[in-house]
Coordinates of C-alpha atoms and ligand atoms in Angstrom, one line a residue:
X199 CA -16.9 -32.9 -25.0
X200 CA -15.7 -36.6 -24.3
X201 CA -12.1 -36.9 -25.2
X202 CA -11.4 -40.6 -26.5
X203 CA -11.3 -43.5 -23.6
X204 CA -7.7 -44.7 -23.1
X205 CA -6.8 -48.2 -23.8
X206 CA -8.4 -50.7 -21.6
X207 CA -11.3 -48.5 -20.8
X208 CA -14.7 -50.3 -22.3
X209 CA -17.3 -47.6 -21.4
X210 CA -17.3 -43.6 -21.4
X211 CA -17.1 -42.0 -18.1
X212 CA -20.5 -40.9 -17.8
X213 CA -22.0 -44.7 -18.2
X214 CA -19.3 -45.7 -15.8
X215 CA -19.9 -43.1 -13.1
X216 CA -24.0 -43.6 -13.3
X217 CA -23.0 -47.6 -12.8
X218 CA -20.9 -46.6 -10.6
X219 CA -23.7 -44.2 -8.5
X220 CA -26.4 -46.7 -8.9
X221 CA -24.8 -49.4 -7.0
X222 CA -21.1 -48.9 -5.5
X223 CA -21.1 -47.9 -2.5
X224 CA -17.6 -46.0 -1.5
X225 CA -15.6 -46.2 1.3
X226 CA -15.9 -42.7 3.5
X227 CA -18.0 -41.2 0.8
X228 CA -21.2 -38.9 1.0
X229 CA -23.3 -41.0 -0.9
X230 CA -25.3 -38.5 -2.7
X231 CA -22.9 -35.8 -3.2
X232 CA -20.8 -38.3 -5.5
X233 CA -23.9 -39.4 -7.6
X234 CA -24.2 -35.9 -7.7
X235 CA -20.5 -35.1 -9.1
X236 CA -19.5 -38.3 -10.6
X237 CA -16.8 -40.3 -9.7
X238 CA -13.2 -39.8 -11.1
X239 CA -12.9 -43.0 -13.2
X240 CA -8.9 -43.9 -13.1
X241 CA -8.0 -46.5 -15.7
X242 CA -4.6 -47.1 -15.3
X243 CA -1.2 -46.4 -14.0
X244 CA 2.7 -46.5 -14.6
X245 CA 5.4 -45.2 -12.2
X246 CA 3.8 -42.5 -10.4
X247 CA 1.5 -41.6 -12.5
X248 CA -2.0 -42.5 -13.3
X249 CA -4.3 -41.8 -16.4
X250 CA -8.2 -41.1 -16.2
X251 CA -11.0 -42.2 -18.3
X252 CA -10.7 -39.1 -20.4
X253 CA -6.9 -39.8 -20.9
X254 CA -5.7 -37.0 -18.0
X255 CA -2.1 -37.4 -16.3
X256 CA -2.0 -37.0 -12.6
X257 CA 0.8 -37.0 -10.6
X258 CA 0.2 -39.6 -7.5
X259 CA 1.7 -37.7 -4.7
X260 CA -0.3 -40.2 -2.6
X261 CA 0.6 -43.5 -3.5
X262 CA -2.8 -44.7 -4.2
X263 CA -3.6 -44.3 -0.2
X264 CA -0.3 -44.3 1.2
X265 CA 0.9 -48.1 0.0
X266 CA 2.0 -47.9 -3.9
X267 CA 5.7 -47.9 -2.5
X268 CA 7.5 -49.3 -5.4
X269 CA 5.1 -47.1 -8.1
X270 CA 2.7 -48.8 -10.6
X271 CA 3.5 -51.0 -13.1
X272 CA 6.3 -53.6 -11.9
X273 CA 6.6 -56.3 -13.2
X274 CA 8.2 -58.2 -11.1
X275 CA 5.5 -58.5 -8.4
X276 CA 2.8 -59.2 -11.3
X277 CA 4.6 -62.2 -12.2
X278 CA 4.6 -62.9 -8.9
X279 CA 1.2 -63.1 -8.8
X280 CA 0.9 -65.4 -11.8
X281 CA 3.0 -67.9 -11.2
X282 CA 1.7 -68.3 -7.8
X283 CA -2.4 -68.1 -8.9
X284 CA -1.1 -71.2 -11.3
X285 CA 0.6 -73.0 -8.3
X286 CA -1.6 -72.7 -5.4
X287 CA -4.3 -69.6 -5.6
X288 CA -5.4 -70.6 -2.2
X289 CA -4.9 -72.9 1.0
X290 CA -5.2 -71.8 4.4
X291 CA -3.1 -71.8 7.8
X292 CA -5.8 -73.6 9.8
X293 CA -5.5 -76.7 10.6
X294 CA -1.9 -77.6 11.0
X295 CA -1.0 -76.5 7.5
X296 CA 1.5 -74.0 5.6
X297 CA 2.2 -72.8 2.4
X298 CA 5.6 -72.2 1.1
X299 CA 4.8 -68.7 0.1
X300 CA 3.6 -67.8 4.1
X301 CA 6.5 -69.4 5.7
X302 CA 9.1 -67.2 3.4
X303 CA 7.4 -64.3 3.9
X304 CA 7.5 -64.5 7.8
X305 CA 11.0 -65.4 7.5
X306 CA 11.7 -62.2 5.6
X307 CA 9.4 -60.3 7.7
X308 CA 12.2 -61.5 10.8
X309 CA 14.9 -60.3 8.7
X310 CA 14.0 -56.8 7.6
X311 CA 12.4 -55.8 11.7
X312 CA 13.9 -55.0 14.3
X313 CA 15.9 -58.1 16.2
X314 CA 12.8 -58.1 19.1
X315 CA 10.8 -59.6 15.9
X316 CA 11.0 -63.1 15.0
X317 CA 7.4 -64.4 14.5
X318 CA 4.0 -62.2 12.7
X319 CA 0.9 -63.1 12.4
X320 CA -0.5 -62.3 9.2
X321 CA -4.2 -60.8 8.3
X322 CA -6.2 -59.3 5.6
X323 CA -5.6 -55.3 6.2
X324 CA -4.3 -53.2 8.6
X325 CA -7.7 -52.9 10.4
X326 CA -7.9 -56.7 10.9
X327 CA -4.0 -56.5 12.3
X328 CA -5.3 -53.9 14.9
X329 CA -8.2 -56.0 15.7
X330 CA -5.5 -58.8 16.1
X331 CA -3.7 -56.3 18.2
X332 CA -6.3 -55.7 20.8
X333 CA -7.2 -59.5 21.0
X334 CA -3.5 -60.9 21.0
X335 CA -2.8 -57.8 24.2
X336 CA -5.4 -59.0 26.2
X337 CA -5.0 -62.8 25.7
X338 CA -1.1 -62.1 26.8
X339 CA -2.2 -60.1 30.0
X340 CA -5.0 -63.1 30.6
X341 CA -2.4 -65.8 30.5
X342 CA 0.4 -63.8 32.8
X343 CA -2.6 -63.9 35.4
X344 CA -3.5 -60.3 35.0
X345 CA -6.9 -60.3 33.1
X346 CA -7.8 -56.8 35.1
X347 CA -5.4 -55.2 32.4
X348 CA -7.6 -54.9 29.4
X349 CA -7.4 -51.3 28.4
X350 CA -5.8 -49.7 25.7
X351 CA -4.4 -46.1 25.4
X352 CA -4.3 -44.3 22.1
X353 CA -4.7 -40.7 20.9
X354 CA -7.0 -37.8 19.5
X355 CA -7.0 -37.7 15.6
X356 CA -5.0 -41.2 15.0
X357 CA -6.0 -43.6 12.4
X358 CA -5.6 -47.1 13.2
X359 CA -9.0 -48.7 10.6
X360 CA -12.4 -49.0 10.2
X361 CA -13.6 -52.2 12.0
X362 CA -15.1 -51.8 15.1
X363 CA -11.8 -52.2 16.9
X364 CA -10.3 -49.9 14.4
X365 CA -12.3 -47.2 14.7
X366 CA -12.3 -47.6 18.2
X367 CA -9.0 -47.1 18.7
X368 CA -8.4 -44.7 16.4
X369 CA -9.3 -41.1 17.9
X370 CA -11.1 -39.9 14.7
X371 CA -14.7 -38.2 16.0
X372 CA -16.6 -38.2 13.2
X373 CA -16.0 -42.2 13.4
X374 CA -16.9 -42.4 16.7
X375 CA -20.1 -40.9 16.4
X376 CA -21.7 -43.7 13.8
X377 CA -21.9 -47.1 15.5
X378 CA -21.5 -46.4 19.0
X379 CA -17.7 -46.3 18.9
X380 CA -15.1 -46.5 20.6
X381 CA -16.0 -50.2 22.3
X382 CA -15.4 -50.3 26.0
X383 CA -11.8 -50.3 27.3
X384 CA -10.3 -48.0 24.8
X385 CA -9.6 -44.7 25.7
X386 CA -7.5 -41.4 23.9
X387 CA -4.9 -39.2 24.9
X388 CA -4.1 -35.6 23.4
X389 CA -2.2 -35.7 20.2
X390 CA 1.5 -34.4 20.0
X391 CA 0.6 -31.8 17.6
X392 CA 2.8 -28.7 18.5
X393 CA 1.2 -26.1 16.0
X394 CA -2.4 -26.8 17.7
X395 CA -1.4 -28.2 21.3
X396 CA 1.8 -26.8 21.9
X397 CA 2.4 -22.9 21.1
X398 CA 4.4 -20.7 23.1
X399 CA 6.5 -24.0 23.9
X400 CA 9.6 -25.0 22.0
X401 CA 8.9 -28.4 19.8
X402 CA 11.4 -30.4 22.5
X403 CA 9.4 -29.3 25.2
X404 CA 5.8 -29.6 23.8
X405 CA 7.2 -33.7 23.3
X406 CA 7.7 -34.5 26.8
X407 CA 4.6 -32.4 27.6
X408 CA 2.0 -34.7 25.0
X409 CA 3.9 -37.9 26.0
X410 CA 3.7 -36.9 29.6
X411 CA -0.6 -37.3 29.0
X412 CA 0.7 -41.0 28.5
X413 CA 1.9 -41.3 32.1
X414 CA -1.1 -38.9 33.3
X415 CA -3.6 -41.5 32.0
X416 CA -1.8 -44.5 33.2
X417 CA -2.1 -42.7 37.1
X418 CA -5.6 -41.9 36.7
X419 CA -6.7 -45.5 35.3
X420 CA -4.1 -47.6 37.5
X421 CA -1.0 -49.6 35.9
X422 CA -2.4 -52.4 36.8
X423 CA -5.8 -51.7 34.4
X424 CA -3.4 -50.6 31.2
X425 CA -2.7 -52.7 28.8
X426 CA -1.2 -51.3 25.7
X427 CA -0.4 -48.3 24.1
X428 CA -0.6 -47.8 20.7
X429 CA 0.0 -44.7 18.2
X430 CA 1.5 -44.0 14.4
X431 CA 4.8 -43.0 14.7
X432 CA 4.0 -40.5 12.5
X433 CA 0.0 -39.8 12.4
X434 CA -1.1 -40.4 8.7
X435 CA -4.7 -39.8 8.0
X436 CA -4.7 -37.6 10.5
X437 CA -2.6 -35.3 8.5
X438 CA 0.9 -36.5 8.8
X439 CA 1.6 -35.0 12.5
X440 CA 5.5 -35.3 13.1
X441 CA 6.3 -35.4 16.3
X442 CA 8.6 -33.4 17.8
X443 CA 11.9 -35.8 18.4
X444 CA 11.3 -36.1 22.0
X445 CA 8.2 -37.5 22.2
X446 CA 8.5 -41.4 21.6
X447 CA 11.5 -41.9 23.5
X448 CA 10.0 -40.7 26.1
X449 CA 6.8 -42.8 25.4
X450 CA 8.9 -45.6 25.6
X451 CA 10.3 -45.0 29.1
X452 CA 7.1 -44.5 30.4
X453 CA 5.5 -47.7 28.8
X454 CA 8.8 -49.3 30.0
X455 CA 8.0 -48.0 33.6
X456 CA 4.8 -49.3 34.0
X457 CA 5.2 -52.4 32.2
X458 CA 2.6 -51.2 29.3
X459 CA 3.1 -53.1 25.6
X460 CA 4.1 -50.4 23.3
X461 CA 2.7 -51.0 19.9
X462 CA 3.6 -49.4 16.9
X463 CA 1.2 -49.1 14.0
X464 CA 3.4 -49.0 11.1
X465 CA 0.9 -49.2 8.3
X466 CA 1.8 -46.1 6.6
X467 CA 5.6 -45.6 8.0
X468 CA 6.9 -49.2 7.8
X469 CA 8.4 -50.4 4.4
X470 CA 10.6 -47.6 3.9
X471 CA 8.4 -44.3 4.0
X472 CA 10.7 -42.4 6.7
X473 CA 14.0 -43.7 5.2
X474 CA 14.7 -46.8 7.6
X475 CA 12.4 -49.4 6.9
X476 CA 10.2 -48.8 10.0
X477 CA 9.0 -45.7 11.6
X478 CA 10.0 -46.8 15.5
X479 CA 14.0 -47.0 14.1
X480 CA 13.6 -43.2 12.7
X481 CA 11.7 -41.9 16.0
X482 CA 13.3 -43.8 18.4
X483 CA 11.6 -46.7 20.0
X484 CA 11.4 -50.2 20.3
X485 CA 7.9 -51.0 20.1
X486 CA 6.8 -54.9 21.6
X487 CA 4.3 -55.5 18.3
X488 CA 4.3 -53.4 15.3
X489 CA 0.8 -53.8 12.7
X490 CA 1.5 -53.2 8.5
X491 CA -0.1 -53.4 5.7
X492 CA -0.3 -51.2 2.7
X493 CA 3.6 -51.1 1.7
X494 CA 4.0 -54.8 2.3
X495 CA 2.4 -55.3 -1.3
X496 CA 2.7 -52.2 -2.9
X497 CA -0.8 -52.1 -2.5
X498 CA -1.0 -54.8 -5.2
X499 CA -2.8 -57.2 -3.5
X500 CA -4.4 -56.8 -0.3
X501 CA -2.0 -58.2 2.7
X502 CA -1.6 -56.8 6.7
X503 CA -0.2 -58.2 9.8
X504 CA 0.7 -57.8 13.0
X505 CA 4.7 -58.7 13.7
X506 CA 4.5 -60.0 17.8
X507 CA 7.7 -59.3 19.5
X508 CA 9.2 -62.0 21.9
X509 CA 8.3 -60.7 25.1
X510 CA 4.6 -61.4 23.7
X511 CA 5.3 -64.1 21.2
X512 CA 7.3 -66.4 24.0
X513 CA 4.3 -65.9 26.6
X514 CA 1.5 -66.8 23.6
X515 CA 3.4 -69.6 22.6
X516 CA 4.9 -71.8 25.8
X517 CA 1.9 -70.8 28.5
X518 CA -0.5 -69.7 25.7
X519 CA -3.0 -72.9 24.4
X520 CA -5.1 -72.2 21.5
X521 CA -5.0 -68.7 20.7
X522 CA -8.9 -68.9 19.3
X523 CA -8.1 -66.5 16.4
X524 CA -7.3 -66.0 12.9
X525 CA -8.4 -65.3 9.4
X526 CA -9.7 -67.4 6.3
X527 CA -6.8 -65.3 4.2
X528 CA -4.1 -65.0 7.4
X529 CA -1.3 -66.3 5.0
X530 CA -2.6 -66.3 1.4
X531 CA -0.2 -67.1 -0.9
X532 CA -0.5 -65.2 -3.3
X533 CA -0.8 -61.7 -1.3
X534 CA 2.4 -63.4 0.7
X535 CA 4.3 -64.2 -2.7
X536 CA 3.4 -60.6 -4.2
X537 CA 4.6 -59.3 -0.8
X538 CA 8.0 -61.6 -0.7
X539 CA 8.4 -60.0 -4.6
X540 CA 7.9 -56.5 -3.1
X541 CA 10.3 -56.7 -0.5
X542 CA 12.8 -58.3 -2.4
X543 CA 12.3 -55.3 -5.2
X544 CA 12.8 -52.7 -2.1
X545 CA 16.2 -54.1 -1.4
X546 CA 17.3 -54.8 -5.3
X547 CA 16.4 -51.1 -5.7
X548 CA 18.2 -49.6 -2.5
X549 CA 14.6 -47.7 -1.8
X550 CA 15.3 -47.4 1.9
X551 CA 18.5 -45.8 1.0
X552 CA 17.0 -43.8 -1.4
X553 CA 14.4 -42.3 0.7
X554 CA 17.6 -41.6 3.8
X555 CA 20.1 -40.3 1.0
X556 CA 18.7 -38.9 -1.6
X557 CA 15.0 -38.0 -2.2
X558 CA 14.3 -37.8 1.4
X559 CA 16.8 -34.7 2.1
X560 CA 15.5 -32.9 -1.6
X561 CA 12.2 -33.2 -0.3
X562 CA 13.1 -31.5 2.8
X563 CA 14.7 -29.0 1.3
X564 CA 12.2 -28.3 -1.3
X565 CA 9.3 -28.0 1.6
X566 CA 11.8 -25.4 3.6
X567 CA 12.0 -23.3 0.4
X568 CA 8.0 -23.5 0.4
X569 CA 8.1 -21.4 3.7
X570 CA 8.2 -18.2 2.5
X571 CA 4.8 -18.5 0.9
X572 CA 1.9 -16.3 2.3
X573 CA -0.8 -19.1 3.0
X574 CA 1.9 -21.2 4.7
X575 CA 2.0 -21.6 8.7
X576 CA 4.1 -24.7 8.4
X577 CA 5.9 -26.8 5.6
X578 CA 7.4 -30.3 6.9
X579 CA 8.6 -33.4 6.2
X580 CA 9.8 -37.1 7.3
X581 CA 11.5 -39.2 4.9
X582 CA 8.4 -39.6 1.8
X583 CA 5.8 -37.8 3.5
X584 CA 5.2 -34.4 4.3
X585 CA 2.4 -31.7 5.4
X586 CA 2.0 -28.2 4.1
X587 CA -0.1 -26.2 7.3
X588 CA -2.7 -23.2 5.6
X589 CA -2.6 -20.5 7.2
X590 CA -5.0 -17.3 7.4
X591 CA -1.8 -15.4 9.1
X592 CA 1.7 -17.1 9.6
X593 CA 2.1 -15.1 12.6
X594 CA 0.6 -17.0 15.6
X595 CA 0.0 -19.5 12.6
X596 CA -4.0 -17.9 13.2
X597 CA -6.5 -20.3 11.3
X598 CA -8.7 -19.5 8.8
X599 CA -12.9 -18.9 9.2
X600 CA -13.8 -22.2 10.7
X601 CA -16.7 -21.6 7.4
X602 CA -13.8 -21.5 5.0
X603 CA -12.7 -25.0 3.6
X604 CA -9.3 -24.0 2.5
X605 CA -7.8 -27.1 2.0
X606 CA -10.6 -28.5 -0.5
X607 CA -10.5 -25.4 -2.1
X608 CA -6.3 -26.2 -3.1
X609 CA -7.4 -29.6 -3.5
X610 CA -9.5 -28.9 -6.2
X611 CA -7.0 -27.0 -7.7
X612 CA -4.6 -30.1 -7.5
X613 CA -6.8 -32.4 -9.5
X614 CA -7.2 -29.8 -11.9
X615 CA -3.5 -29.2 -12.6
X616 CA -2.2 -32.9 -13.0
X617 CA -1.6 -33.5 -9.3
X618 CA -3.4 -35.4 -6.4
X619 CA -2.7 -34.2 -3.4
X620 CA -4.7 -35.0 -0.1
X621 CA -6.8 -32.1 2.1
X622 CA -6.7 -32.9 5.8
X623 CA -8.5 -29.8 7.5
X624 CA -5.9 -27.2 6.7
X625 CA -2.9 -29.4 6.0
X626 CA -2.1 -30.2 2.6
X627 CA -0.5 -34.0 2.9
X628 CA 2.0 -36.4 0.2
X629 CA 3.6 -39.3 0.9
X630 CA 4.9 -40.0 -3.3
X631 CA 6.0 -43.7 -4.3
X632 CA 9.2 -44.0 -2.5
X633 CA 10.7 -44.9 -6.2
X634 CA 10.6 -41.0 -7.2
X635 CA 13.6 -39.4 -8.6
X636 CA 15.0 -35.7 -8.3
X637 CA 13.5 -34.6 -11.1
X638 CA 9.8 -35.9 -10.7
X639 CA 9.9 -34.3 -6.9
X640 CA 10.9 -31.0 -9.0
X641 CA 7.9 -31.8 -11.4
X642 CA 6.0 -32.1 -7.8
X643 CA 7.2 -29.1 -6.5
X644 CA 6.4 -27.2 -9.7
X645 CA 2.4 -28.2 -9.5
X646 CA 2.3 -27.9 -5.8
X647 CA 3.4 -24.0 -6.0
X648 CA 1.1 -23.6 -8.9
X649 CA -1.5 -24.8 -6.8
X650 CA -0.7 -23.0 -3.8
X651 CA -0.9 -19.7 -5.6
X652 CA -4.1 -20.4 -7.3
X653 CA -5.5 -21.3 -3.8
X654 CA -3.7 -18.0 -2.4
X655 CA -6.0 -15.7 -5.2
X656 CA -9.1 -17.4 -4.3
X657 CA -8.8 -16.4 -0.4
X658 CA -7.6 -12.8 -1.2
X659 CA -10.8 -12.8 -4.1
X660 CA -12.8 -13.9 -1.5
X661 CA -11.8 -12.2 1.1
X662 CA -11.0 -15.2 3.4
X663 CA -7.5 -13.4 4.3
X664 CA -8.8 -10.4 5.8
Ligands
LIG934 C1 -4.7 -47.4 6.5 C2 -4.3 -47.5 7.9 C3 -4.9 -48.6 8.7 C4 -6.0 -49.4 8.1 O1 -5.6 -50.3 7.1 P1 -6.7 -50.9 6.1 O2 -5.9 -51.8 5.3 O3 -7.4 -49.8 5.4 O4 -7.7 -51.7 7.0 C5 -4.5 -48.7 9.9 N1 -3.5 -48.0 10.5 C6 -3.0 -47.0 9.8 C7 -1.9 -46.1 10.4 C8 -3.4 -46.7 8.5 O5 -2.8 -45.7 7.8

């Protein structure tokens, strides 16, 4: 029973997902389960919503993967894209050469940062900016005469890419085990996640205890060896971990103590998601480089970067030389004129604003309200994003059967319902386009109970509760 294709869509979903199984191969996928199920085939998009092959609504409480900030379908940033493909599709920053696009961009980029950020330098994704990261930390340690400082701290369970340096310093396992990861001179530290590391402490205190592993590691390694930190302000992928409010200023006197760069990977956060435009101003810190990506386009194009503070940037630049990297596409146009239309559509619309006055607090609220429900341990939120935690018991916030895969189970119930909505483990995660209103959060709330019912019956069915 095919219902008809929606416009724009050439080929029924069956001959698109056997295409699509006989020779695309997808990012973090099980190869042969998906030619086994079929992909979902989405076709197209408007506001926060997007449409599948057979013509079904789904609410994107995910912004594509955490970057559609300003929703589908804006015009504004198209044309932005036109007029600039017509212009100039393409020249590089190589060679002693700029392109009007780049150079506006980075002077916006100044603008909307924090004051320590005058200069960026642009790349791909946000896994290229972290691989810029690790080569730009090093290089500024090897010019100040200190080339022993080479390694970098992060954390358990962050997501920081998937290039080698990416992976590496993210603190993902399952990553780590395929390809020999992580590369030499990155190492983890616990994660500052109070419901699994932190129980029987208040929040406040759990924070200095997780940042405290900072200082721990710095000891054991020597100052002198350490040289960066880096961590989400709020861990995304890893299922939106909010740290308790002490935590990253207390990072930051620590990194300030030993002299250690604090970076701040604002790939998901930055752009508006926590309701200031970058994650470090909500938790408290003043990171010396910060990476983004995803939310710098909207996701329409493909655009990352790494904004280099001046305690880095002055060093690189007057005692620096030839810093002996870069991209082919560090700077292209278009993704910079697509991102300059973006940013300038943020501001028209007052989304930061929006997100700190107005949808941010509903959201909240709405989450606290979700408490009360029996398969909930935990229901938070920062700004846009938020994490439901699924509990077996909500007393001791006691897990489910390690065999039990609650979270795919309510996922599944999500997709069938209108709703996407991503499974972490047992947290259930959104982070909507920051452009929803009242009422769609409502609509949000309305399928996310729905779901979270249906999910409740299966475990009592199944006897997962007992
Ligand atoms: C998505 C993400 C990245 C990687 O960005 P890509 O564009 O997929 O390379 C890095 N850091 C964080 C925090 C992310 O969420």
């Amino acid at each position: 029973m095919t219902a008809a294709p929606t416009a724009g869509s050439r080929r029924s979903t069956a001959d698109w997902q056997a295409a699509d199984s006989a020779h695309f191969l997808h990012p973090f996928t099980d190869f042969q389960a998906l030619a086994a199920q079929g992909a979902r085939i989405i076709t197209r998009a408007d506001n926060i919503y997007l449409w599948d092959n057979e013509g079904n609504k789904l609410l994107d409480a995910m912004s594509g993967l955490w970057c559609v900030n300003v929703g589908y379908g804006q015009q504004a940033l198209v044309d932005a894209a036109t007029r600039q493909m017509k212009e100039l599709p393409f020249y590089n920053a190589f060679f002693q050469t700029a392109t009007p696009p780049a150079i506006e961009l980075a002077e916006l980029l100044a603008e909307v940062t924090p004051p320590q950020f005058q200069h960026v330098f642009f790349s791909g994704s946000g896994s290229e900016g972290n691989d810029t990261v690790v080569r730009m930390v090093r290089r500024y340690w090897d010019i100040l005469g200190e080339p022993e400082r080479q390694v970098i701290i992060s954390r358990d369970n962050a997501y920081h890419g998937s290039t080698m340096a990416g992976a590496s310093l993210g603190g993902m396992s399952g990553m780590h085990a395929q390809g020999g990861l992580p590369i030499p001179g990155i190492v983890h530290i616990g994660q500052p996640y109070w419901a699994e590391l932190g129980q029987g402490m208040s929040r406040d205190a759990f924070g200095l205890v997780a940042a405290g592993w900072l200082e721990a590691k710095i000891l054991d390694l020597g100052a002198d060896k350490v040289a960066a930190f880096i961590g989400e302000p709020i861990q995304g992928a890893g299922g939106v971990i909010i740290p308790p409010a002490t935590y990253w200023p207390e990072i930051q006197r620590i990194c300030d103590q030993y002299g250690v760069l604090l970076v701040s990977d604002e790939v998901i956060c930055g752009f508006g998601r926590t309701g200031q435009w970058w994650g470090c101003e909500t938790l408290g810190y003043r990171p010396d480089l910060m990476t983004f990506a995803k939310g710098v386009t909207s996701g329409y194009v493909p655009l990352g970067g790494v904004m280099v503070g001046e305690r880095v940037a002055k060093v690189l630049i007057e005692q620096g030389g030839e810093f002996t990297h870069g991209y082919t596409y560090s700077g292209h146009p278009v993704a910079c004129a697509v991102a300059l239309a973006n940013i300038k559509l943020i501001r028209e619309l007052k989304l930061v604003e929006h997100v700190r006055d107005e949808v941010g607090p509903y959201l909240a609220a709405q989450f606290e309200s979700l408490r009360e429900h029996p398969l909930l341990g935990d229901a938070e939120t920062c700004g846009l994003t938020g994490a439901l935690l699924l509990v077996k018991d909500k007393v001791g916030l006691k897990p489910f059967a390690p065999e039990v895969d609650i979270g795919m189970a309510c996922r599944a119930h999500c997709f069938a319902n209108g709703l996407i909505m991503r499974a972490v483990g047992n947290r259930m995660i959104i982070a909507p386009p920051l452009v929803i209103t009242r009422s769609q959060i409502d609509e949000m709330m309305t399928l996310i109970r729905r779901c979270l019912d249906l999910t409740l019956a299966d475990a009592s069915r199944q006897g997962w509760m007992a």
